[in-house]
Structures are given as C-alpha cells and as structure tokens.
XYZ file of C-alpha atoms in Angstrom:
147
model
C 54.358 -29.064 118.660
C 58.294 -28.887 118.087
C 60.364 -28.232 121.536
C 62.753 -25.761 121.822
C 65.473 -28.323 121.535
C 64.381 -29.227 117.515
C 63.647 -25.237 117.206
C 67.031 -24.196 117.892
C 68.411 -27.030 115.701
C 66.507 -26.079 113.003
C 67.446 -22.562 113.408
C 71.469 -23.696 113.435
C 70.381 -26.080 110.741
C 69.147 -23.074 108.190
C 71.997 -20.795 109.481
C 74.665 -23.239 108.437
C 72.846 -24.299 105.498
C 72.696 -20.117 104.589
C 76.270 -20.081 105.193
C 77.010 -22.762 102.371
C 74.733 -21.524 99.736
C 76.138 -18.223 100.001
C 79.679 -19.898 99.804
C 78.927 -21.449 96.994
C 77.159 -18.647 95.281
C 80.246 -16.330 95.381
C 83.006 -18.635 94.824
C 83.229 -18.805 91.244
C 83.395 -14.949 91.457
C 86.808 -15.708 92.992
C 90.232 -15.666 91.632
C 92.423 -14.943 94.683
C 94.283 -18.250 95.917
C 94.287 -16.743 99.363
C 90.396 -16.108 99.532
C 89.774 -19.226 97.781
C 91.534 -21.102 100.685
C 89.458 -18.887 103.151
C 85.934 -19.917 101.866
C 87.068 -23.400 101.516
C 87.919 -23.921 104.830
C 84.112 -21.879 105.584
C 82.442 -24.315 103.719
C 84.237 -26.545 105.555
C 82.802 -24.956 108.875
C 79.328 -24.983 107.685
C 79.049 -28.083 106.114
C 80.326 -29.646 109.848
C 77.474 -27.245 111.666
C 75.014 -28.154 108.946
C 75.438 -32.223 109.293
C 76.035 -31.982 113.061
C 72.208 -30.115 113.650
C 70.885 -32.756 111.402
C 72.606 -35.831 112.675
C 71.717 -34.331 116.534
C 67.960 -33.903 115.406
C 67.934 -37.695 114.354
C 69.291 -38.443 117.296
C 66.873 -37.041 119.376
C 64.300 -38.359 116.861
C 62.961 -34.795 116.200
C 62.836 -35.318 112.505
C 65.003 -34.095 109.818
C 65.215 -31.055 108.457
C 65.158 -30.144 104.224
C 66.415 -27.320 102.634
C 64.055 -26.566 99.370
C 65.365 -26.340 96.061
C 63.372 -22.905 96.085
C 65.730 -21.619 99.120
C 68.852 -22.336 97.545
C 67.701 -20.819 94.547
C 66.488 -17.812 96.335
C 69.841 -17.650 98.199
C 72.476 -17.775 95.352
C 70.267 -15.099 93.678
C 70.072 -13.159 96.575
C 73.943 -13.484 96.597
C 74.252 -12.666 92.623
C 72.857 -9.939 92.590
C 74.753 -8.137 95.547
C 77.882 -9.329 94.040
C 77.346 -8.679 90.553
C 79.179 -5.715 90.035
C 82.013 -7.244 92.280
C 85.451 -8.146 90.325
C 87.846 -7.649 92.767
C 89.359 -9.933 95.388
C 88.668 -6.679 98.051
C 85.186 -6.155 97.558
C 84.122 -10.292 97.569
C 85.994 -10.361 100.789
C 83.979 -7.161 102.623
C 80.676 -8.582 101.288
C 81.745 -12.403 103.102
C 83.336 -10.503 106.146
C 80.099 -8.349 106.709
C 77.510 -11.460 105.914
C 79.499 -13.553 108.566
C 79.284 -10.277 111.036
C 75.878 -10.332 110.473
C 75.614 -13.999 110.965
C 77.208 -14.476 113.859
C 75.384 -11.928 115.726
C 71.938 -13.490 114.521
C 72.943 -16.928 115.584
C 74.053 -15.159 118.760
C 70.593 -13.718 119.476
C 69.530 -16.907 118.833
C 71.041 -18.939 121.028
C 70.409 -16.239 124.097
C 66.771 -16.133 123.337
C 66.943 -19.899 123.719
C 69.500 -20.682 126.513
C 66.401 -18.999 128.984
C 63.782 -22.390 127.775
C 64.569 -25.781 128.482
C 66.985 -26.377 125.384
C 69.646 -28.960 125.311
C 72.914 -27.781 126.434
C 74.414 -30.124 123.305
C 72.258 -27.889 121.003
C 72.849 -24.375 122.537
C 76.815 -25.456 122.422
C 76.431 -26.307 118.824
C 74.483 -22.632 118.493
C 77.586 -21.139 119.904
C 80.403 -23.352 118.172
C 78.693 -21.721 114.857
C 78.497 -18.004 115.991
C 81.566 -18.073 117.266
C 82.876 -19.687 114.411
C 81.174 -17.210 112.195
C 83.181 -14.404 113.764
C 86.320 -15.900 113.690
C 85.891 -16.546 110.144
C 84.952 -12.578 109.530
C 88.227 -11.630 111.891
C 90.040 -14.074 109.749
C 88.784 -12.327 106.719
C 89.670 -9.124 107.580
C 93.317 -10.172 108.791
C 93.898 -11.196 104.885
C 93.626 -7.599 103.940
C 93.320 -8.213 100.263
C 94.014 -5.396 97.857
C-alpha cells in the first residue's frame, strides 16, 4: 500500500511531467523569441520538479515512477489538437497561461488535501514550489502581452 508521502510525489511527479509534454508539444508552434525564452525557462521549471519528485522517491526508497510512452503520446495530441488552429504568438500564449492557471490550482488542491495526512513536509514543499511556480509562470505570461 503506497503512503501518502510516495502518493503526493507521484502526483507532483505526473504534474511536472504534464507540464513538459505539453511544453514540448506546443513549442514548435512557436516563432516569437520572447515566448520561446518563456517556455524554455518552463521546461526548465518542470524538468527541476519532475527529477526532484523522482530523485526524493528514491530516496525514500518508495520506488520510481515511469511515464508511458502511451501518456506522452496522449498528451502532445491532446495539446495538437487544441492548438491546431493556433498561428499566432497571442493565442499560444493564452492557451500556456490558462493550462498553467489550471495547473497550479490542481497541484494546489493537491497539496491541501494532503498537508491534513502524515505527508513529508520535504514533499508537500516540493507540491507548493511547483504550484506556485506554475502561477508565476502564467503571471509571467500574461505580463509579456504578446500581440
């Protein structure tokens, strides 16, 4: 039976994992150096969250955790198909800004349900370090105002 320690990091684990594949996904739809520059420094963010969840999970020897070939295919479809029709700088950056809204708060449910079981405090920071980063990354996206 997994504790709620390796459930939350899983959980942070997937987010962040999410988070790259959709990343990756829309970046070749991107031609706009300042937007580029944005989602690098995302992937960035959820590359960190992503190997910190795993390398905390082996560290607690809770196991690893694997993200199928099936999700990431699922995901950068998923992501292909809302973005499509998208050509412009302005719409790429709403869809990111409103999938890292959406994100954060999820992540931020998360880590409340969890904070009320007997969780690591190391994990649940982690849990917060990504919503929080997640927001901050949608605030930063909507600063850029792209036309």
């Amino acid at each position: 039976m997994e504790n709620q320690t390796e459930k939350l990091l899983r959980e942070i684990y997937k987010e962040a994992q999410g988070g790259c594949e959709t990343v990756c996904g829309i970046t070749p739809r991107i031609h706009d150096r300042r937007l580029l520059a944005e989602t690098a420094r995302q992937m960035e963010m959820y590359s960190d969250c992503t190997n910190r969840a795993e390398q905390m999970l082996q560290d607690k020897n809770l196991g690893s955790v694997t993200f199928s070939a099936l999700d990431r295919i699922s995901l950068r479809g998923g992501v292909w198909l809302e973005t499509m029709d998208m050509h412009d700088a302005a719409a790429i950056a709403d869809f990111l800004q409103n999938n890292f809204r959406a994100s954060a708060a999820r992540m931020r449910n998360t880590v409340n349900r969890f904070s009320y079981t007997d969780c690591d405090a190391d994990a649940l920071a982690l849990g917060r370090r990504l919503s929080a980063a997640e927001a901050a990354e949608a605030e930063a996206l909507r600063r850029l105002s792209i036309q």
